[in-house]
mmCIF file of C-alpha atoms and ligand atoms in Angstrom:
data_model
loop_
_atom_site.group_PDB
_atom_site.id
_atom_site.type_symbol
_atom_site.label_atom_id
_atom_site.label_comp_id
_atom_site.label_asym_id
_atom_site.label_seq_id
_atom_site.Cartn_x
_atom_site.Cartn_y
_atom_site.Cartn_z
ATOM 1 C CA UNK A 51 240.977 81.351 5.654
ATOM 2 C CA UNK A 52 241.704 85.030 6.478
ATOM 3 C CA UNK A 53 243.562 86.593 3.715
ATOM 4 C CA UNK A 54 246.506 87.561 5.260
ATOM 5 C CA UNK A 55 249.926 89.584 3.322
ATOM 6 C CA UNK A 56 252.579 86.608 4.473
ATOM 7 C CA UNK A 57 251.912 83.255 6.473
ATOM 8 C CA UNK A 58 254.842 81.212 7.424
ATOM 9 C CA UNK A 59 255.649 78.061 9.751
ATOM 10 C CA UNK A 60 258.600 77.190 11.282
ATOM 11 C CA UNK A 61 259.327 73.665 12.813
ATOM 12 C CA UNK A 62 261.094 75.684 15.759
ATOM 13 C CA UNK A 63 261.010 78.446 18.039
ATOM 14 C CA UNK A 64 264.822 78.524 16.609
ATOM 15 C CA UNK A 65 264.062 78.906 13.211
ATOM 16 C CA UNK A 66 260.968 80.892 13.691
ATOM 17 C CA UNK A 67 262.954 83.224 15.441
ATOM 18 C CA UNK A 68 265.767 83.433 13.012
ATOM 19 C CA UNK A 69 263.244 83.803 9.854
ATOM 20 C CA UNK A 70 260.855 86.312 11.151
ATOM 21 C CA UNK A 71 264.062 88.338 12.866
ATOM 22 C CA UNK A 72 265.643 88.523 9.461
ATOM 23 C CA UNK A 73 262.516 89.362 7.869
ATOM 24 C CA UNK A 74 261.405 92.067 9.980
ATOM 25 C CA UNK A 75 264.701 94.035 10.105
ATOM 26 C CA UNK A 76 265.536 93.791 6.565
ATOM 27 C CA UNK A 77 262.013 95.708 6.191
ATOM 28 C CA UNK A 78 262.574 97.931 8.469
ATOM 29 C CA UNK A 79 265.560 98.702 7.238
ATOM 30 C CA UNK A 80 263.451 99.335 3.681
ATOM 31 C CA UNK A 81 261.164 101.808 5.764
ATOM 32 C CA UNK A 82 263.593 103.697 7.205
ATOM 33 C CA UNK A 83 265.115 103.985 3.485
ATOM 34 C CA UNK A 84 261.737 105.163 2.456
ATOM 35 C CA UNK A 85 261.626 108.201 5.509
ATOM 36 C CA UNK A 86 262.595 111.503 5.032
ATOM 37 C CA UNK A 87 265.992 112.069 5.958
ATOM 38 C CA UNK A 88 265.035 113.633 9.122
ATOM 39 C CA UNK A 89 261.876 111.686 10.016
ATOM 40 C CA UNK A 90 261.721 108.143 12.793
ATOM 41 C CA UNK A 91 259.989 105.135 11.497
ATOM 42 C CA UNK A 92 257.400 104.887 14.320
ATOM 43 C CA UNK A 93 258.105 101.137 15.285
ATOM 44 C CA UNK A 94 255.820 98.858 17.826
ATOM 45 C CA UNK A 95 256.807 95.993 19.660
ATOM 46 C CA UNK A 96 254.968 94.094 22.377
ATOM 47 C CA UNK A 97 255.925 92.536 25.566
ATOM 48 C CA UNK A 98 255.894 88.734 26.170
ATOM 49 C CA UNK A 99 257.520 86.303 24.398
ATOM 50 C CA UNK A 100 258.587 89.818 21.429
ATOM 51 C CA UNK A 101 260.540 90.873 24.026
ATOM 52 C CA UNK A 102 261.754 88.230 26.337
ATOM 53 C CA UNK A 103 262.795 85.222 22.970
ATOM 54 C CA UNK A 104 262.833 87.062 19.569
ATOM 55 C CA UNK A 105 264.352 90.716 20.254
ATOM 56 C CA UNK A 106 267.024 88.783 22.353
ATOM 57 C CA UNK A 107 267.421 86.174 20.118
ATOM 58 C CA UNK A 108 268.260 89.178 17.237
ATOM 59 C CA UNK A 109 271.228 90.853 19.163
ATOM 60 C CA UNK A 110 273.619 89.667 16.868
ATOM 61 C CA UNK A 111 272.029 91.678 14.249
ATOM 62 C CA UNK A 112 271.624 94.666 15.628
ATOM 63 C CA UNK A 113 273.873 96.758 14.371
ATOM 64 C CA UNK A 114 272.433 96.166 10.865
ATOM 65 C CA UNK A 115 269.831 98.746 11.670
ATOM 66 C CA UNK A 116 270.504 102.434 12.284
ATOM 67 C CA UNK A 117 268.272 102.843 14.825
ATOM 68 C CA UNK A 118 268.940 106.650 15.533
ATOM 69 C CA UNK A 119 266.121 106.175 12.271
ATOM 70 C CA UNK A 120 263.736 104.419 14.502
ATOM 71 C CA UNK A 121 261.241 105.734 17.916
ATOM 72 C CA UNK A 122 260.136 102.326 19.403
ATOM 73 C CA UNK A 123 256.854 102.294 21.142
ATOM 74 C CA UNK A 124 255.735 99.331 23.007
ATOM 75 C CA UNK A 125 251.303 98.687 22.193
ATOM 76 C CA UNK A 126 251.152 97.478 25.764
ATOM 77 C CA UNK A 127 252.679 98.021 29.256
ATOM 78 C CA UNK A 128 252.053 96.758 33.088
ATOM 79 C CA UNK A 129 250.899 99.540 35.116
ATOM 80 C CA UNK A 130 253.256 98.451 37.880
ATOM 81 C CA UNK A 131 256.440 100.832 39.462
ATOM 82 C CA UNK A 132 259.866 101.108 37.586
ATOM 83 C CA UNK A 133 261.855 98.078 37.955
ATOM 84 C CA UNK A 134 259.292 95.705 38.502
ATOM 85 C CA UNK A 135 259.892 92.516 36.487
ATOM 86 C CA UNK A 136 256.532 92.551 34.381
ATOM 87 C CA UNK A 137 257.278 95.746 33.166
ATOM 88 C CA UNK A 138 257.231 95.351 28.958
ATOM 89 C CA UNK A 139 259.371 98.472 29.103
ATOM 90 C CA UNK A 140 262.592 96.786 31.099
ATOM 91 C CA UNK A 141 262.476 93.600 29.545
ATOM 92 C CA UNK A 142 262.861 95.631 25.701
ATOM 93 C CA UNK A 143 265.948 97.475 27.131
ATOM 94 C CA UNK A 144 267.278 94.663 28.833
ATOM 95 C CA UNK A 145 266.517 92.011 25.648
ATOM 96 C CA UNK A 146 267.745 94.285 23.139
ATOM 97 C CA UNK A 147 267.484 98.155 22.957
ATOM 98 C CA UNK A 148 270.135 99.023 25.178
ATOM 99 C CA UNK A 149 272.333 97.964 22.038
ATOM 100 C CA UNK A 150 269.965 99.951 19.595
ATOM 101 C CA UNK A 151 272.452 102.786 19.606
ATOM 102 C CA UNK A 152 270.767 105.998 18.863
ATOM 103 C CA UNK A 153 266.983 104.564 19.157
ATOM 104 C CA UNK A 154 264.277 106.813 20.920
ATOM 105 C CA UNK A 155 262.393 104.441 23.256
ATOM 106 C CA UNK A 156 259.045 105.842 24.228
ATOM 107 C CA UNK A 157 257.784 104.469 27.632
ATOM 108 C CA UNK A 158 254.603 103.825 29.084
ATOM 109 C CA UNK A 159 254.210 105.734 32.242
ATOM 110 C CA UNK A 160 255.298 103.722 35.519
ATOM 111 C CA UNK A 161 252.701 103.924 38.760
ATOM 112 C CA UNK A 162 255.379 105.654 40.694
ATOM 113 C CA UNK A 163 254.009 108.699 42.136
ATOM 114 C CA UNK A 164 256.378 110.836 40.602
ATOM 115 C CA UNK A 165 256.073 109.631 37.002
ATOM 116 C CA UNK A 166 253.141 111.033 34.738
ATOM 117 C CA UNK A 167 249.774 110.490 36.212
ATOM 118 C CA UNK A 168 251.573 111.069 39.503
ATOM 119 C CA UNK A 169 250.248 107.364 40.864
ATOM 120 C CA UNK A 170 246.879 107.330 39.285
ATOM 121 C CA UNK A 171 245.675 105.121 36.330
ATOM 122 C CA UNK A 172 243.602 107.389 34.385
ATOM 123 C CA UNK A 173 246.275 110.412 34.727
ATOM 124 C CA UNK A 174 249.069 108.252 33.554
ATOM 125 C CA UNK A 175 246.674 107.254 30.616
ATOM 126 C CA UNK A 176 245.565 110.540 29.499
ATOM 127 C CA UNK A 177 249.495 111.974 29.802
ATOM 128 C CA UNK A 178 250.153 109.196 27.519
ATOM 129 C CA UNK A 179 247.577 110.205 24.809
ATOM 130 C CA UNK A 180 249.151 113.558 25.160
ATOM 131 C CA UNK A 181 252.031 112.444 24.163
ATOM 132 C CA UNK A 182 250.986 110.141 21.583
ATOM 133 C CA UNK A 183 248.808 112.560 19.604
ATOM 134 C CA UNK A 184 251.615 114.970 20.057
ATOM 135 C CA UNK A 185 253.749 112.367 17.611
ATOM 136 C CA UNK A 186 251.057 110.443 15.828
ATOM 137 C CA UNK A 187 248.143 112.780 16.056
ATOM 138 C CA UNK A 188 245.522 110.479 14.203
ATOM 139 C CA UNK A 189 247.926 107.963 12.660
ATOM 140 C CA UNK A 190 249.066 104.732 13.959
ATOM 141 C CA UNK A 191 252.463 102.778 13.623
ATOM 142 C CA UNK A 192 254.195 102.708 10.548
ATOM 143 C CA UNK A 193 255.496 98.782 11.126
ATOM 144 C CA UNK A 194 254.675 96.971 14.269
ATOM 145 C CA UNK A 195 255.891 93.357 15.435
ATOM 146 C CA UNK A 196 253.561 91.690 17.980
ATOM 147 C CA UNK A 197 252.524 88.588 19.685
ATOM 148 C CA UNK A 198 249.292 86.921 21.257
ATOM 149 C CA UNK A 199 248.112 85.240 24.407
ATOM 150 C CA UNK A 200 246.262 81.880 24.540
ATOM 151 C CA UNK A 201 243.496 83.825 24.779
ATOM 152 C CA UNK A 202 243.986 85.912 21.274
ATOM 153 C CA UNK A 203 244.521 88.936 23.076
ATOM 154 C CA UNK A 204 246.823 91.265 21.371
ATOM 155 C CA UNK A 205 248.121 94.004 22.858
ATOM 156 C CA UNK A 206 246.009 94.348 26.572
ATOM 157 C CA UNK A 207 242.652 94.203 24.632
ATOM 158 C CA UNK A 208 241.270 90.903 25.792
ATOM 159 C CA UNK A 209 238.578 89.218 24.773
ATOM 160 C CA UNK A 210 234.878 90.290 25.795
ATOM 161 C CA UNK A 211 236.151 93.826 26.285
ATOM 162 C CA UNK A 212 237.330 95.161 22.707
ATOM 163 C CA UNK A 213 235.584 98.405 20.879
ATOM 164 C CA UNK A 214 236.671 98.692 17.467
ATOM 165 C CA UNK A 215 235.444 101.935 17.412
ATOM 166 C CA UNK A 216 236.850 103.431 20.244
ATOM 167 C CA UNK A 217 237.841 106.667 20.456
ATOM 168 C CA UNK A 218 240.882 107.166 22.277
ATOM 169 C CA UNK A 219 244.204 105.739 21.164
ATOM 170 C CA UNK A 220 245.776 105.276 24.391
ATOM 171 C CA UNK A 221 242.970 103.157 27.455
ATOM 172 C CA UNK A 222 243.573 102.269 30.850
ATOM 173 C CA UNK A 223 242.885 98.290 31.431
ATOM 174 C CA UNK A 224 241.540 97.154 35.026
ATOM 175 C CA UNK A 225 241.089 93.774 35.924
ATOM 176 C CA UNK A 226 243.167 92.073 33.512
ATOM 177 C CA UNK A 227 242.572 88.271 32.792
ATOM 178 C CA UNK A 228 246.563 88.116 33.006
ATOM 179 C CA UNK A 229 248.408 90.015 35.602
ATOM 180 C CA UNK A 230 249.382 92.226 36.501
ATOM 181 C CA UNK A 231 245.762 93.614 36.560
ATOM 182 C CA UNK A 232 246.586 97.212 35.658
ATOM 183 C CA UNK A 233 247.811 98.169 32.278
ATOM 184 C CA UNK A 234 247.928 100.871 29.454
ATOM 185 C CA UNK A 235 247.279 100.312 25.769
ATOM 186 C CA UNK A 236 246.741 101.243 22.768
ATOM 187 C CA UNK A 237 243.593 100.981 21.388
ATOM 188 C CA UNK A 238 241.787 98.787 18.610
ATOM 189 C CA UNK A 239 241.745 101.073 16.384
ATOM 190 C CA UNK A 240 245.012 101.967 16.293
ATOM 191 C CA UNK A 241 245.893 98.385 15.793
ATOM 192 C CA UNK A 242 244.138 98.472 12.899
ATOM 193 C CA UNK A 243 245.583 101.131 11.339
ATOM 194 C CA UNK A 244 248.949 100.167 11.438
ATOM 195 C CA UNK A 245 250.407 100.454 8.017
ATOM 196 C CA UNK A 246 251.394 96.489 8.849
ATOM 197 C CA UNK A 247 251.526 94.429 11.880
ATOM 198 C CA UNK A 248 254.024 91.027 12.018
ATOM 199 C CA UNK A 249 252.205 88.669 14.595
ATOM 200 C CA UNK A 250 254.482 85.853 15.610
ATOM 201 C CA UNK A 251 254.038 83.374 18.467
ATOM 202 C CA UNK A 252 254.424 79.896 19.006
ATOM 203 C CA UNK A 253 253.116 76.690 21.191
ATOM 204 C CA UNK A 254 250.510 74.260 21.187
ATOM 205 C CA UNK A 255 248.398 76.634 23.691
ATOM 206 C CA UNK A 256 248.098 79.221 21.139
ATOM 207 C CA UNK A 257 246.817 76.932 18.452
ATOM 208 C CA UNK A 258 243.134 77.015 18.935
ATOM 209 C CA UNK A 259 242.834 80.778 19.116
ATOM 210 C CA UNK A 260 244.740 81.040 16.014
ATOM 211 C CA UNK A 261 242.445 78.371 13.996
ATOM 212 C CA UNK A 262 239.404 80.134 14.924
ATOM 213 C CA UNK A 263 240.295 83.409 14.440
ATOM 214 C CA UNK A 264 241.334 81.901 10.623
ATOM 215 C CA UNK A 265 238.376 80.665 10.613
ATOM 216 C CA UNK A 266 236.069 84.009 10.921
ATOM 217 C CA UNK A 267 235.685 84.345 15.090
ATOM 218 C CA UNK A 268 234.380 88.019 16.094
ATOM 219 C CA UNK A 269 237.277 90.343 17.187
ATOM 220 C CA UNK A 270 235.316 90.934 20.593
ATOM 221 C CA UNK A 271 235.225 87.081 20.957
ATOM 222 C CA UNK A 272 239.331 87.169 19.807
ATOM 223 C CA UNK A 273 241.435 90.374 19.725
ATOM 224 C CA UNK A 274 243.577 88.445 17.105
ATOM 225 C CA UNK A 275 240.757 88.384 14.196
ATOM 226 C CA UNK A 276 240.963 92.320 14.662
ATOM 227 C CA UNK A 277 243.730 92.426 12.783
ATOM 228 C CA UNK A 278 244.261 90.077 10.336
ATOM 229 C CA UNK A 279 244.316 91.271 7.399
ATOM 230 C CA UNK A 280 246.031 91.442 3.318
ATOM 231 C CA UNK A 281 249.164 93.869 5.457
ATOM 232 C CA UNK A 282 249.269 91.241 8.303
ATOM 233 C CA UNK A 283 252.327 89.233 7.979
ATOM 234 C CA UNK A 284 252.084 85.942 9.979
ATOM 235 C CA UNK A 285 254.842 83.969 10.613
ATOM 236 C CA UNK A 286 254.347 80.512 13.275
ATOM 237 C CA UNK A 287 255.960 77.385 14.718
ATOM 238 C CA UNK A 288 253.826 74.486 13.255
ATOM 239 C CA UNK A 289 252.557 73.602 16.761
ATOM 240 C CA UNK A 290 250.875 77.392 16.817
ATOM 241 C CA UNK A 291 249.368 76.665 13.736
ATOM 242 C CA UNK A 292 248.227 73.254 13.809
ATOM 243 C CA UNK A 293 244.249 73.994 14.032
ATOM 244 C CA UNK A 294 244.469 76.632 11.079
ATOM 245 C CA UNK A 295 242.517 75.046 7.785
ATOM 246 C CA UNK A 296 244.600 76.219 4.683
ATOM 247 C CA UNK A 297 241.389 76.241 2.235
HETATM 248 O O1 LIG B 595 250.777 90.242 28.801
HETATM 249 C C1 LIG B 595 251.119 90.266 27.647
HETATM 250 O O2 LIG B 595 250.969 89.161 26.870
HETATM 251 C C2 LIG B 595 250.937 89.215 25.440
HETATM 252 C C3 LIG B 595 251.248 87.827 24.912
HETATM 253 O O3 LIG B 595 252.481 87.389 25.440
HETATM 254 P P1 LIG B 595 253.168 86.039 24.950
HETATM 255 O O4 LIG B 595 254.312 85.811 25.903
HETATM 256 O O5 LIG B 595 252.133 84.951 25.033
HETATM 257 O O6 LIG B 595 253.633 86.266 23.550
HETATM 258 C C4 LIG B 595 251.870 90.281 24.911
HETATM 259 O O7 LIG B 595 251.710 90.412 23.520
HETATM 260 C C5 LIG B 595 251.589 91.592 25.643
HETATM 261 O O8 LIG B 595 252.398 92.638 25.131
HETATM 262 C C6 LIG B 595 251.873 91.404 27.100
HETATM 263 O O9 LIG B 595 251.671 92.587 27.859
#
């Protein structure tokens, strides 16, 4: 079995939720202790099921962060105009930043022809590098809390199509398995260097990605073996990990 920093399972979604969502801000919280007084914790969050089940599911609690501490980046987005319903960045506010009082959200460029890129894939890509190595220059996330796809793609890096040594931290995605087709994400490699990444996800239909990527599958085969690792923290409803062998 991967060696891995935490691995919990939940009988429910419910208490899945509620675990890893206490977790994960009393950590952060811990982080943002750690800072300097003046410096973000550079938080990263995926779309999906992060952002439509456990952010909302943490409202409550939100005031138990102060998030004028925290930039939020998201490690994927839809390339798709502002307002459209797949868009990662919506469904964060919406869920649960718009109560993050202070927090500095940093967006993946839209394909509206007036937002960076000015319509254009590739543009809106490379303005987004800009921006990231303006704030990150070579470093990656300092916490991030992510999900995965049937498929054991993390982020938009999907299987047959991953580079772990790719160069640029921020790449355009075309012909997605999963629409919308068009998206922007961060890279591999950045993934990897995250100082620790929280995967949680749950279902049956994410079990058999899981127990082979526990069980030594190639990264390029499964996104998900890319990062596991002794700073992973894994935390599961029992149906997501019903094919992973404890040894
Ligand atoms: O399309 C995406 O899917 C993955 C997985 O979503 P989930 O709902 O199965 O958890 C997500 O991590 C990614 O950010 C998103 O763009």
């Amino acid at each position: 079995m991967a060696d891995v920093h935490t691995f919990e399972v939940y009988p429910t979604v419910e208490e899945l939720n509620e675990a890893v969502g206490r977790a994960f801000l009393a950590r952060l919280n811990t982080l943002i202790d750690e800072a300097g007084a003046d410096s973000r914790v550079n938080l990263a969050i995926s779309g999906g099921a992060i952002t439509t089940s456990l952010l909302p599911s943490l409202l409550p609690h939100v005031g138990e962060v102060d998030w004028s501490r925290v930039r939020v980046w998201l490690v994927d987005e839809r390339y798709v105009p502002a307002g459209d319903k797949d868009r990662n960045d919506d469904q964060a506010w919406e869920g649960f930043l718009h109560a993050a009082a202070g927090v500095e959200f940093m967006r993946m460029p839209t394909s509206d022809a007036s937002a960076p890129g000015a319509g254009s894939l590739d543009e809106a890509t490379a303005a987004f590098a800009d921006t990231w190595r303006d704030l990150m220059g070579e470093g990656s996330f300092d916490i991030a809390l992510i999900g995965m796809g049937p498929d054991g793609h993390i982020c938009s890096l999907f299987p047959g199509r991953v580079d772990m040594d790719e160069a640029s931290p921020i790449l355009a995605i075309r012909n997605s398995p999963k629409p919308p087709p068009e998206r922007i994400t961060v890279s591999m490699p950045v993934m990897r260097a995250c100082a620790e990444a929280w995967l949680t996800t749950a279902g049956a239909a994410k079990a058999d990605a899981l127990g082979r990527a526990f069980a030594g599958a190639s990264p390029l085969d499964l996104p998900v073996a890319g990062i596991l690792s002794p700073t992973t923290r894994l935390y599961l409803d029992e149906a997501a990990a019903s094919a992973i062998e404890i040894a």
